[in-house]
Coordinates of C-alpha atoms in Angstrom, one line a residue:
Chain Z
M1 CA -0.1 0.0 0.3
S2 CA 1.7 3.1 -1.1
T3 CA -0.6 5.3 0.7
A4 CA 0.6 4.5 4.1
G5 CA 4.0 6.4 3.8
A6 CA 6.9 5.7 3.6
T7 CA 7.6 3.2 6.8
P8 CA 4.8 0.9 7.1
A9 CA 3.2 0.1 10.6
P10 CA 4.5 -3.4 12.1
R11 CA 1.4 -4.5 12.3
D12 CA 0.6 -3.8 8.0
E13 CA 3.8 -6.0 7.7
G14 CA 2.3 -8.1 10.3
A15 CA -0.6 -8.2 7.9
K16 CA 1.3 -8.8 4.5
L17 CA 3.8 -11.4 5.9
G18 CA 0.9 -13.2 6.7
F19 CA -0.9 -13.2 3.3
R20 CA 2.6 -14.1 1.7
L21 CA 3.1 -17.4 4.6
T22 CA -0.7 -18.6 4.3
L23 CA -0.7 -18.2 -0.1
P24 CA 1.1 -21.4 -1.0
A25 CA -1.4 -23.3 0.9
Q26 CA -4.9 -21.4 -0.4
I27 CA -3.5 -22.7 -3.4
L28 CA -2.7 -26.0 -3.0
V29 CA -6.3 -25.7 -1.2
L30 CA -7.8 -23.9 -4.3
F31 CA -5.9 -26.3 -6.7
I32 CA -7.1 -29.3 -5.2
S33 CA -11.3 -27.5 -4.8
A34 CA -12.7 -25.6 -6.6
F35 CA -11.8 -26.1 -10.3
P36 CA -12.1 -30.0 -9.8
L37 CA -15.5 -29.1 -7.6
L38 CA -16.4 -27.6 -11.1
M39 CA -15.3 -29.8 -13.1
Q40 CA -17.3 -32.9 -11.5
L41 CA -20.4 -31.2 -11.6
Y42 CA -19.6 -30.6 -14.9
I43 CA -19.3 -33.8 -15.9
S44 CA -22.2 -35.3 -13.8
V45 CA -24.6 -34.5 -16.1
T46 CA -22.8 -36.2 -18.8
D47 CA -22.6 -39.8 -20.5
W48 CA -19.1 -38.3 -20.6
S49 CA -15.9 -41.7 -20.4
P50 CA -12.1 -41.6 -20.6
L51 CA -13.1 -43.9 -23.9
S52 CA -16.1 -41.7 -25.5
G53 CA -13.3 -39.9 -27.8
V54 CA -13.8 -36.3 -27.0
G55 CA -12.0 -34.1 -24.2
W56 CA -13.1 -33.8 -21.0
W57 CA -14.2 -30.2 -21.9
N58 CA -16.3 -30.4 -24.5
A59 CA -18.3 -33.7 -22.1
W60 CA -21.5 -31.3 -23.0
E61 CA -22.1 -33.2 -26.7
M62 CA -22.9 -35.8 -24.0
W63 CA -25.9 -34.1 -22.5
N64 CA -27.7 -36.4 -20.6
S65 CA -30.0 -33.7 -18.7
F66 CA -29.5 -34.6 -15.1
A67 CA -29.9 -38.6 -15.9
N68 CA -26.7 -39.5 -13.7
Y69 CA -29.0 -38.3 -10.4
T70 CA -31.7 -40.1 -11.1
D71 CA -30.2 -43.0 -12.1
L72 CA -28.4 -42.8 -9.0
A73 CA -31.7 -43.2 -7.0
A74 CA -32.6 -46.3 -8.6
D75 CA -28.8 -47.9 -7.8
T76 CA -30.0 -50.7 -5.9
R77 CA -25.9 -51.7 -6.2
F78 CA -25.2 -48.0 -5.0
W79 CA -27.6 -47.9 -2.3
S80 CA -26.4 -51.5 -0.7
A81 CA -23.1 -50.5 -1.2
L82 CA -24.2 -47.4 1.5
Q83 CA -26.0 -49.6 3.9
R84 CA -23.3 -52.4 4.0
T85 CA -20.6 -49.0 4.6
A86 CA -23.2 -48.2 7.4
I87 CA -23.2 -51.7 9.1
V88 CA -19.8 -52.3 8.9
M89 CA -19.7 -48.6 10.7
L90 CA -22.0 -49.3 13.3
V91 CA -20.4 -52.7 14.2
C92 CA -16.6 -51.8 14.0
V93 CA -16.9 -48.1 15.8
P94 CA -18.7 -49.2 19.3
A95 CA -16.7 -52.4 19.3
E96 CA -13.2 -50.2 18.5
F97 CA -15.0 -47.9 21.1
L98 CA -15.6 -50.4 23.8
L99 CA -12.4 -52.2 23.3
G100 CA -10.1 -49.4 23.8
L101 CA -12.2 -47.7 26.6
A102 CA -12.1 -51.2 28.5
L103 CA -7.9 -51.1 27.7
A104 CA -7.5 -47.7 28.6
M105 CA -9.3 -48.0 31.6
L106 CA -6.6 -50.9 32.6
F107 CA -3.9 -48.6 31.7
A108 CA -5.4 -45.6 33.5
D109 CA -2.7 -46.2 36.7
D110 CA 1.1 -47.2 36.8
F111 CA 2.2 -50.7 36.9
L112 CA 4.8 -53.0 35.6
G113 CA 5.8 -52.6 31.9
K114 CA 3.1 -50.6 31.6
R115 CA 5.2 -48.3 28.6
V116 CA 6.3 -51.8 26.8
F117 CA 2.2 -52.6 26.9
Y118 CA 1.2 -49.7 26.0
S119 CA 4.1 -49.5 22.5
I120 CA 2.8 -52.9 21.3
L121 CA -0.6 -52.2 21.8
L122 CA -0.4 -49.7 19.2
M123 CA 1.7 -51.0 16.6
P124 CA -1.2 -51.9 14.9
M125 CA -2.6 -49.0 13.7
M126 CA 0.8 -48.0 12.5
V127 CA 0.9 -51.0 9.7
V128 CA 0.5 -49.7 6.4
P129 CA -3.3 -50.5 5.9
A130 CA -3.0 -52.3 2.8
V131 CA -0.4 -54.8 4.5
A132 CA -2.7 -55.2 7.0
G133 CA -4.9 -56.3 5.1
Y134 CA -2.8 -59.0 3.6
M135 CA -1.8 -59.7 6.9
F136 CA -5.7 -60.6 7.6
F137 CA -6.2 -62.0 3.9
M138 CA -3.5 -64.9 5.1
L139 CA -4.7 -65.4 8.9
F140 CA -8.3 -66.3 7.0
Q141 CA -7.5 -68.5 3.8
S142 CA -9.4 -72.1 4.4
G143 CA -5.7 -73.6 5.7
G144 CA -5.1 -70.8 7.3
P145 CA -4.1 -69.7 11.3
V146 CA -7.1 -68.5 12.5
N147 CA -9.0 -72.1 10.9
D148 CA -6.1 -73.4 12.9
I149 CA -6.3 -71.8 16.0
L150 CA -10.1 -72.9 16.0
A151 CA -9.1 -76.7 15.2
R152 CA -7.0 -76.7 18.7
I153 CA -10.2 -75.3 20.4
V154 CA -12.0 -77.9 19.2
G155 CA -9.7 -80.7 18.3
A156 CA -11.0 -81.1 15.0
P157 CA -9.8 -80.1 11.8
V158 CA -12.0 -77.0 10.6
T159 CA -11.8 -75.4 7.4
I160 CA -14.4 -72.6 6.9
A161 CA -13.9 -70.7 3.6
W162 CA -13.6 -67.2 5.3
L163 CA -13.3 -64.9 2.4
S164 CA -15.7 -67.2 0.2
D165 CA -18.5 -66.7 2.1
P166 CA -20.6 -63.5 1.9
T167 CA -21.5 -63.3 5.6
L168 CA -18.5 -64.3 7.2
A169 CA -16.3 -62.3 4.4
L170 CA -18.0 -59.4 5.9
I171 CA -17.0 -60.2 9.1
A172 CA -13.1 -60.9 8.5
V173 CA -12.9 -57.6 6.9
M174 CA -14.6 -56.0 9.8
I175 CA -12.7 -58.1 12.6
A176 CA -9.6 -56.5 10.4
D177 CA -10.6 -53.1 10.8
I178 CA -11.1 -53.7 14.6
W179 CA -8.0 -55.0 14.6
Q180 CA -6.6 -51.9 13.4
W181 CA -8.0 -49.2 14.5
T182 CA -9.0 -50.4 18.1
P183 CA -5.8 -49.2 19.0
L184 CA -6.7 -45.2 18.2
M185 CA -9.5 -45.4 20.5
F186 CA -7.1 -46.3 23.2
L187 CA -4.8 -43.9 22.9
I188 CA -7.0 -41.4 22.0
L189 CA -9.2 -42.6 25.4
L190 CA -6.4 -42.7 27.1
A191 CA -5.5 -39.4 26.6
G192 CA -8.4 -37.9 28.2
L193 CA -8.6 -40.7 31.6
V194 CA -5.6 -39.4 32.5
G195 CA -7.3 -35.7 32.6
V196 CA -9.4 -37.1 34.7
P197 CA -8.8 -35.7 38.1
E198 CA -7.5 -37.7 40.5
D199 CA -8.6 -36.6 43.7
Q200 CA -12.4 -36.1 42.6
M201 CA -12.1 -39.8 42.3
K202 CA -10.3 -40.5 45.7
A203 CA -13.1 -38.2 47.2
A204 CA -15.9 -40.1 46.1
T205 CA -14.0 -43.5 47.4
L206 CA -14.3 -41.9 50.0
L207 CA -17.8 -41.1 50.2
G208 CA -18.4 -44.8 49.5
A209 CA -18.9 -44.9 45.2
N210 CA -18.3 -48.0 44.0
A211 CA -16.0 -48.5 40.2
W212 CA -19.2 -48.3 38.2
Q213 CA -20.3 -45.4 40.1
R214 CA -17.7 -43.1 39.8
F215 CA -16.7 -44.2 36.4
T216 CA -20.7 -42.7 35.2
T217 CA -20.6 -39.7 37.7
I218 CA -17.0 -38.6 37.6
V219 CA -15.4 -40.5 34.0
L220 CA -17.6 -40.3 31.5
P221 CA -18.9 -36.5 31.7
K222 CA -15.1 -35.3 32.3
M223 CA -14.5 -37.3 29.0
K224 CA -17.6 -36.4 26.9
T225 CA -15.9 -34.0 24.7
I226 CA -12.9 -36.7 23.7
I227 CA -15.4 -39.2 23.8
I228 CA -17.0 -37.2 20.8
I229 CA -13.4 -36.6 19.1
A230 CA -12.6 -40.3 19.1
L231 CA -15.7 -41.2 17.5
A232 CA -16.1 -38.7 15.0
I233 CA -12.7 -39.5 14.0
R234 CA -13.5 -43.3 13.3
V235 CA -16.7 -42.6 11.9
I236 CA -15.2 -40.3 9.2
E237 CA -12.0 -42.8 8.5
N238 CA -14.5 -45.6 8.6
F239 CA -16.7 -44.8 5.9
K240 CA -13.4 -44.2 3.8
I241 CA -13.0 -47.4 4.4
F242 CA -11.4 -49.4 1.2
D243 CA -7.3 -50.8 1.7
T244 CA -7.9 -53.4 4.2
L245 CA -11.2 -54.4 2.5
Y246 CA -10.2 -54.7 -1.3
I247 CA -7.3 -56.3 -0.4
M248 CA -8.5 -59.0 1.7
T249 CA -12.0 -59.6 -0.5
G250 CA -11.5 -57.1 -3.1
G251 CA -15.5 -56.2 -2.3
G252 CA -16.1 -59.9 -3.2
P253 CA -17.2 -62.9 -3.2
G254 CA -20.0 -61.3 -5.5
V255 CA -20.4 -57.6 -4.0
A256 CA -20.8 -59.2 -0.4
T257 CA -17.9 -56.7 1.2
E258 CA -18.7 -54.2 -1.7
T259 CA -18.5 -50.8 0.3
I260 CA -19.1 -47.1 -0.9
S261 CA -15.3 -46.8 -1.8
V262 CA -14.9 -50.2 -3.2
Y263 CA -18.1 -49.5 -5.1
I264 CA -17.2 -46.3 -6.8
Y265 CA -13.5 -47.6 -7.2
K266 CA -14.9 -50.4 -9.2
V267 CA -17.3 -48.3 -11.1
T268 CA -14.5 -46.0 -11.9
T269 CA -11.6 -48.6 -13.4
Q270 CA -13.7 -51.2 -14.7
D271 CA -17.4 -49.7 -16.1
L272 CA -15.4 -46.1 -16.9
I273 CA -19.1 -44.1 -17.0
W274 CA -16.5 -41.5 -15.2
G275 CA -19.7 -39.0 -15.4
Y276 CA -21.6 -41.3 -13.9
V277 CA -18.9 -41.0 -11.0
A278 CA -18.6 -37.2 -10.7
A279 CA -22.8 -37.3 -10.0
I280 CA -22.2 -40.1 -6.9
A281 CA -18.8 -38.4 -5.5
L282 CA -21.0 -35.0 -6.1
A283 CA -23.8 -36.5 -3.8
I284 CA -21.4 -37.7 -1.3
L285 CA -19.6 -34.5 -1.0
I286 CA -22.9 -32.3 -0.6
V287 CA -23.7 -34.7 2.3
L288 CA -20.3 -34.6 3.9
S289 CA -19.7 -31.1 3.8
I290 CA -22.6 -30.2 6.0
V291 CA -20.7 -33.1 9.1
A292 CA -18.0 -31.6 8.1
V293 CA -19.4 -28.3 9.4
Y294 CA -20.7 -29.6 11.9
A295 CA -18.0 -31.5 12.9
M296 CA -15.6 -28.6 13.5
K297 CA -17.7 -26.5 15.9
R298 CA -17.6 -29.6 17.8
M299 CA -13.7 -29.3 17.3
A300 CA -13.8 -25.4 18.1
K301 CA -15.6 -26.7 21.7
A302 CA -13.0 -29.0 22.5
R303 CA -9.8 -27.1 21.9
E304 CA -11.4 -24.3 24.7
V305 CA -11.3 -27.7 27.4
P306 CA -8.0 -27.5 29.0
A307 CA -6.7 -31.3 27.8
Chain H
M1 CA -4.6 -45.4 43.8
K2 CA -4.1 -48.9 45.3
R3 CA -5.2 -52.3 43.5
S4 CA -6.3 -55.0 44.8
V5 CA -4.5 -58.7 44.1
P6 CA -7.4 -59.9 42.2
F7 CA -7.3 -56.9 39.8
E8 CA -3.7 -57.0 39.3
I9 CA -4.4 -60.4 38.1
F10 CA -7.4 -59.3 35.9
R11 CA -5.2 -56.9 34.6
Y12 CA -2.5 -58.6 33.1
A13 CA -4.7 -61.6 32.3
A14 CA -6.7 -58.8 29.9
I15 CA -3.4 -57.1 28.8
L16 CA -1.9 -60.1 27.5
A17 CA -4.4 -61.5 26.1
A18 CA -4.8 -58.4 23.9
M19 CA -1.5 -58.9 22.9
A20 CA -1.3 -61.6 21.4
V21 CA -4.4 -60.9 19.5
T22 CA -2.2 -58.1 18.7
L23 CA 0.3 -59.8 17.6
V24 CA -1.0 -62.8 15.9
P25 CA -1.0 -61.2 12.4
I26 CA 1.9 -59.7 12.5
L27 CA 4.0 -62.0 13.7
W28 CA 2.4 -64.3 10.8
M29 CA 3.6 -62.1 8.0
V30 CA 7.0 -62.1 9.3
S31 CA 7.3 -65.8 9.6
M32 CA 6.0 -66.0 6.6
A33 CA 8.1 -63.8 4.6
F34 CA 11.0 -66.2 5.5
K35 CA 9.3 -69.5 5.0
P36 CA 10.6 -71.6 1.8
I37 CA 8.1 -71.7 -1.0
G38 CA 7.4 -75.5 0.2
E39 CA 5.9 -74.0 4.0
W40 CA 3.5 -70.9 2.4
S41 CA 0.6 -72.8 2.4
A42 CA 0.6 -76.1 4.5
T43 CA -2.4 -76.5 6.1
G44 CA -4.2 -79.2 8.7
A45 CA -1.0 -80.9 10.6
D46 CA 1.5 -79.8 8.0
L47 CA 1.0 -75.7 9.3
T48 CA 3.8 -74.1 10.4
W49 CA 3.6 -71.4 12.7
W50 CA 7.7 -70.4 12.2
P51 CA 9.6 -71.3 9.4
K52 CA 11.2 -75.0 9.8
Q53 CA 13.9 -73.9 7.4
P54 CA 14.0 -69.9 8.1
T55 CA 15.1 -68.8 3.9
L56 CA 15.9 -65.6 2.8
A57 CA 14.9 -66.7 -0.8
N58 CA 11.8 -64.7 -0.4
F59 CA 13.6 -61.2 -0.4
E60 CA 15.9 -62.7 -2.6
F61 CA 13.3 -63.2 -5.3
V62 CA 11.1 -59.6 -4.8
F63 CA 14.4 -58.0 -5.4
G64 CA 15.2 -60.0 -8.7
H65 CA 18.9 -62.4 -8.0
S66 CA 16.6 -65.8 -7.8
T67 CA 13.3 -67.1 -9.0
N68 CA 12.4 -69.1 -5.7
D69 CA 12.0 -72.2 -7.5
L70 CA 8.7 -70.2 -9.6
I71 CA 8.7 -70.7 -13.0
V72 CA 7.8 -67.5 -13.0
A73 CA 10.6 -64.1 -13.1
L74 CA 9.4 -61.2 -12.2
D75 CA 9.0 -58.5 -14.8
H76 CA 10.6 -55.9 -12.8
T77 CA 12.0 -56.3 -8.8
A78 CA 11.3 -54.5 -5.6
V79 CA 13.5 -52.0 -6.1
K80 CA 11.9 -49.3 -8.2
P81 CA 8.2 -49.3 -6.4
I82 CA 10.5 -49.2 -3.2
L83 CA 12.2 -46.4 -4.5
S84 CA 8.9 -44.9 -6.1
S85 CA 7.0 -45.1 -2.3
L86 CA 10.5 -43.1 -0.9
L87 CA 10.5 -40.4 -3.4
S88 CA 7.0 -39.3 -3.1
A89 CA 6.5 -40.2 0.7
V90 CA 9.8 -37.8 0.9
F91 CA 8.6 -35.1 -1.3
G92 CA 5.3 -35.2 -0.6
T93 CA 6.1 -34.6 3.0
A94 CA 7.9 -31.7 2.1
I95 CA 5.3 -30.1 0.3
A96 CA 2.6 -30.4 2.9
M97 CA 5.6 -29.6 6.1
S98 CA 6.9 -26.3 4.2
A99 CA 3.8 -25.0 3.1
G100 CA 1.9 -26.0 6.8
T101 CA 3.9 -24.9 8.5
A102 CA 4.0 -21.5 6.6
A103 CA 0.4 -21.0 7.0
A104 CA -0.3 -22.2 10.3
Y105 CA 2.7 -19.3 11.7
G106 CA 0.5 -17.2 9.3
L107 CA -2.6 -18.0 10.9
S108 CA -1.4 -18.4 14.6
R109 CA 0.9 -15.0 14.6
F110 CA -1.1 -12.6 12.2
G111 CA -5.0 -14.2 12.1
S112 CA -4.1 -14.9 8.0
G113 CA -5.9 -17.3 6.1
Q114 CA -8.9 -17.4 8.9
N115 CA -10.7 -20.3 6.5
L116 CA -7.7 -22.4 6.2
P117 CA -8.8 -24.5 9.3
L118 CA -12.1 -25.4 8.0
A119 CA -11.5 -25.7 4.7
L120 CA -8.6 -28.8 5.8
I121 CA -10.6 -30.6 7.5
Q122 CA -13.1 -30.7 4.6
L123 CA -9.9 -31.9 2.6
R124 CA -9.4 -34.5 5.4
L125 CA -13.7 -35.8 5.2
F126 CA -14.0 -36.7 2.0
P127 CA -12.9 -40.0 1.0
P128 CA -10.3 -39.7 -1.6
M129 CA -12.8 -42.2 -4.0
A130 CA -14.9 -38.9 -4.1
V131 CA -12.8 -36.3 -5.8
M132 CA -10.7 -38.6 -7.5
I133 CA -12.1 -38.3 -11.3
P134 CA -11.4 -34.6 -11.2
V135 CA -7.8 -35.7 -9.9
M136 CA -7.0 -38.2 -12.5
I137 CA -7.9 -35.9 -15.2
M138 CA -6.3 -33.4 -14.1
W139 CA -2.9 -35.5 -13.2
A140 CA -3.7 -36.8 -17.3
F141 CA -3.7 -33.5 -18.5
L142 CA -0.8 -32.4 -16.3
N143 CA 1.4 -35.7 -17.8
L144 CA 1.7 -36.8 -13.7
N145 CA -0.1 -39.9 -14.6
D146 CA 2.3 -42.6 -13.2
T147 CA 5.2 -40.9 -11.8
W148 CA 6.8 -39.7 -8.4
W149 CA 6.4 -36.9 -8.9
G150 CA 2.2 -36.5 -9.6
L151 CA 2.2 -38.9 -6.7
A152 CA 4.1 -36.5 -4.1
L153 CA 2.0 -33.4 -4.9
I154 CA -1.2 -35.3 -4.6
Y155 CA 0.0 -36.4 -1.1
G156 CA 1.2 -33.0 -0.3
I157 CA -2.0 -31.6 -0.7
V158 CA -3.9 -35.0 1.3
T159 CA -1.7 -34.6 4.3
L160 CA -1.7 -30.7 4.1
P161 CA -4.3 -30.9 6.8
F162 CA -2.2 -32.4 9.5
A163 CA 0.8 -30.7 8.7
F164 CA -1.0 -27.4 9.2
W165 CA -3.2 -28.3 12.3
L166 CA 0.3 -29.7 13.9
M167 CA 2.2 -26.7 13.1
K168 CA -1.0 -24.3 14.0
T169 CA -1.0 -26.0 17.7
F170 CA 2.7 -26.3 18.5
F171 CA 3.0 -22.6 17.2
D172 CA 0.1 -21.3 19.8
D173 CA 1.3 -23.4 22.1
M174 CA 4.8 -21.2 21.9
P175 CA 5.3 -18.2 24.5
R176 CA 6.3 -15.4 22.3
E177 CA 8.5 -13.4 24.4
I178 CA 11.7 -14.5 22.4
E179 CA 10.2 -13.5 19.5
E180 CA 9.1 -9.6 20.7
A181 CA 12.7 -8.7 22.4
A182 CA 14.1 -9.7 18.7
L183 CA 11.6 -7.5 16.9
V184 CA 12.5 -4.8 19.6
E185 CA 16.1 -5.8 18.4
G186 CA 14.8 -4.6 15.4
C187 CA 14.6 -8.1 13.1
S188 CA 12.3 -7.9 10.5
R189 CA 9.0 -10.2 11.4
L190 CA 10.2 -12.5 7.9
R191 CA 14.1 -13.1 10.0
V192 CA 12.0 -13.2 13.3
F193 CA 10.6 -16.8 11.7
T194 CA 13.2 -18.5 9.6
R195 CA 15.7 -17.4 12.4
I196 CA 14.5 -18.2 15.6
T197 CA 11.0 -19.5 15.9
L198 CA 11.7 -22.5 12.8
P199 CA 15.2 -23.8 14.8
M200 CA 13.6 -23.3 18.2
M201 CA 10.6 -25.9 17.1
R202 CA 13.6 -28.1 15.7
A203 CA 11.6 -31.1 17.4
P204 CA 8.4 -30.1 16.5
L205 CA 8.7 -29.8 13.2
A206 CA 10.7 -33.3 13.0
S207 CA 7.5 -35.0 15.0
A208 CA 5.2 -33.4 12.8
A209 CA 7.2 -34.2 9.3
L210 CA 7.6 -37.8 10.7
F211 CA 3.7 -38.1 11.1
V212 CA 3.0 -37.0 7.6
F213 CA 5.5 -39.5 6.3
I214 CA 3.9 -42.1 7.8
L215 CA 0.6 -41.0 6.3
N216 CA 1.8 -40.5 2.9
W217 CA 3.7 -43.8 2.9
S218 CA 0.8 -46.1 4.0
D219 CA -0.9 -44.8 1.0
Y220 CA -2.5 -47.5 -1.1
L221 CA -5.5 -46.1 -2.7
I222 CA -4.8 -42.9 -4.3
A223 CA -1.5 -44.8 -6.1
L224 CA -3.7 -47.6 -7.2
L225 CA -5.6 -44.9 -9.3
L226 CA -2.3 -42.4 -10.5
T227 CA -0.1 -44.9 -11.2
T228 CA 0.0 -47.9 -13.2
R229 CA 2.9 -49.7 -13.8
E230 CA 7.0 -47.0 -14.0
W231 CA 6.2 -45.5 -10.6
V232 CA 4.2 -47.7 -8.9
T233 CA 4.1 -47.7 -5.2
I234 CA 5.3 -51.0 -2.5
P235 CA 1.5 -51.7 -1.7
V236 CA 0.8 -51.4 -5.5
Y237 CA 3.3 -53.6 -6.2
M238 CA 3.0 -56.4 -3.5
A239 CA -0.8 -56.7 -4.5
S240 CA 0.4 -57.3 -7.8
L241 CA 2.4 -60.3 -7.3
S242 CA 0.0 -63.2 -7.8
S243 CA -1.0 -63.9 -10.9
S244 CA -3.4 -67.2 -12.0
M245 CA -0.8 -68.8 -13.6
T246 CA 1.5 -69.1 -10.0
G247 CA -1.7 -68.3 -7.8
Q248 CA -0.6 -66.0 -4.6
L249 CA 3.3 -65.5 -4.1
Y250 CA 2.5 -65.5 -0.2
G251 CA 6.1 -65.5 0.4
A252 CA 7.3 -62.7 -1.6
K253 CA 4.2 -61.3 -0.9
A254 CA 5.1 -61.1 3.3
A255 CA 8.8 -59.8 2.5
L256 CA 7.4 -56.8 0.6
G257 CA 4.7 -56.3 3.3
L258 CA 7.6 -56.3 6.2
I259 CA 9.3 -53.8 4.3
A260 CA 6.5 -51.7 3.6
A261 CA 5.0 -51.8 7.7
V262 CA 8.8 -51.8 9.7
P263 CA 9.5 -48.1 8.9
P264 CA 6.0 -46.2 9.2
V265 CA 6.0 -48.5 12.9
I266 CA 9.6 -47.1 14.1
M267 CA 9.0 -43.9 13.4
G268 CA 5.8 -44.1 14.7
I269 CA 7.0 -45.1 17.9
A270 CA 9.2 -42.6 18.2
I271 CA 6.9 -39.7 18.0
Q272 CA 4.0 -41.9 21.0
R273 CA 4.1 -38.3 22.4
H274 CA 2.4 -36.5 19.7
L275 CA 0.3 -39.1 17.9
V276 CA -2.9 -38.3 19.8
R277 CA -2.3 -34.4 18.7
G278 CA -2.2 -35.3 15.5
L279 CA -4.8 -37.7 14.9
T280 CA -7.0 -35.2 16.3
F281 CA -5.9 -32.1 14.6
G282 CA -4.8 -30.9 17.8
A283 CA -8.1 -31.0 19.6
L284 CA -6.0 -33.2 22.2
K285 CA -2.4 -32.5 23.4
Q286 CA -1.1 -35.1 25.4

């Protein structure tokens, strides 16, 4: 600003520097949101596909007057994939939460070997998800170790074909997800549990409160925000479930483990109807954006709580 | 609080059970990586929990010096996928960390870019699958398909939210007296940032960079969509190691899985202290 005079005020210098420092991030965000979003919107009202022989900018030649969106409403494979994603979420997230909470309670005070156990129990969440998928692919082979353990328990050979049975395959991929992400719940909930004041717990004990009463009246209320954050993170990430699942079953047998990400992946790479994919993706983006605003408000509130 | 003896017994029993469940899948893969081909899919009474004849043949196979009793030779070895994973993750981390750190400082100190926190959380919320169509078209247009630098660019953007949020909470926590003293001494604000703040933040910067690196290194889906042959990453390469002719190459895949799994596990344990902060976008500081 030339009108500000020869020596700009320090505040002005700060604002300028702040603008320059945030510029690269702003450009990257714009580069990945604004233009792609418009492109997605444009393609979603056409029959365009990479094999259609025209550039995407000429997709208007294949305008199909919102047929993709009406198709979507009637696409049973899409809705059952969405339903399956919801089932996986409704089983995995509560299971991870309860197991993580139970583990966190065991780790609330000091005991011999705590740090070693803690580090080992966190390991699954650091394993590359695709590799975790391969681990469980091996474990659930009909001649694999899971059946071997079962055989030792029942004392007779067990040859369950886990990944070829529609129901068992879904259970297997959920077990893999629970194995990998319970540590994340454990980690976050333990951090919250440590923040519960010790003296309140002691006072409650002196007043004759039993463990369950202490848990429901002191621990749970103190951890409310942390629990919401932990659940929100897992719900968001679980909704995207792809890597482990795709490596284990490829969405099969048939479509038995086809979640929303796997469905979109298949339509993108096998059916190649990108106009339709763009419509699905946009519909999902709009719903998730609303969720994002809500989650953001929650997180902003949480940050005011001293942790 | 003093715990009773029965509680201690219960605690150790429960933790040992959890440890067993945690370790069995990992140990099975480690064991598989050192099994000779004859033990790969041995079942029933022949199933071996630990290799009877441990061998390095699987590693030799993926690096191309031996065909490991299989008729097939690999059309390319694991060297380039490892290079691809490394380059894309390292440069992706560099992009996310430089843009994220600068923006975090700009917001934390000068209040610039008020839109970034929400925009970046939204970016993280979206399933990559739902934004990949435009990305694939753009990457093809920019000739970035099937290159490690194309992957590095998208990784840098995808992990930018974590870099930004982590660094923002670190900057917010940092006392400002030293910066203010340097300003009074006549340093420019940019100089204060580069010469005083950044060197002081070396440890948090390193933790954040490791955190972002783990995320980039762990990707499978994006590489699956954006690379086809030349620059596939380790997970994509690993998943491709089976064919209708030879079936599953169990041992070779396990060897690759082990190579892919070791770096993030070591790094993750090294930055354990900051994991909670990173995973919750700084909402929780352990």
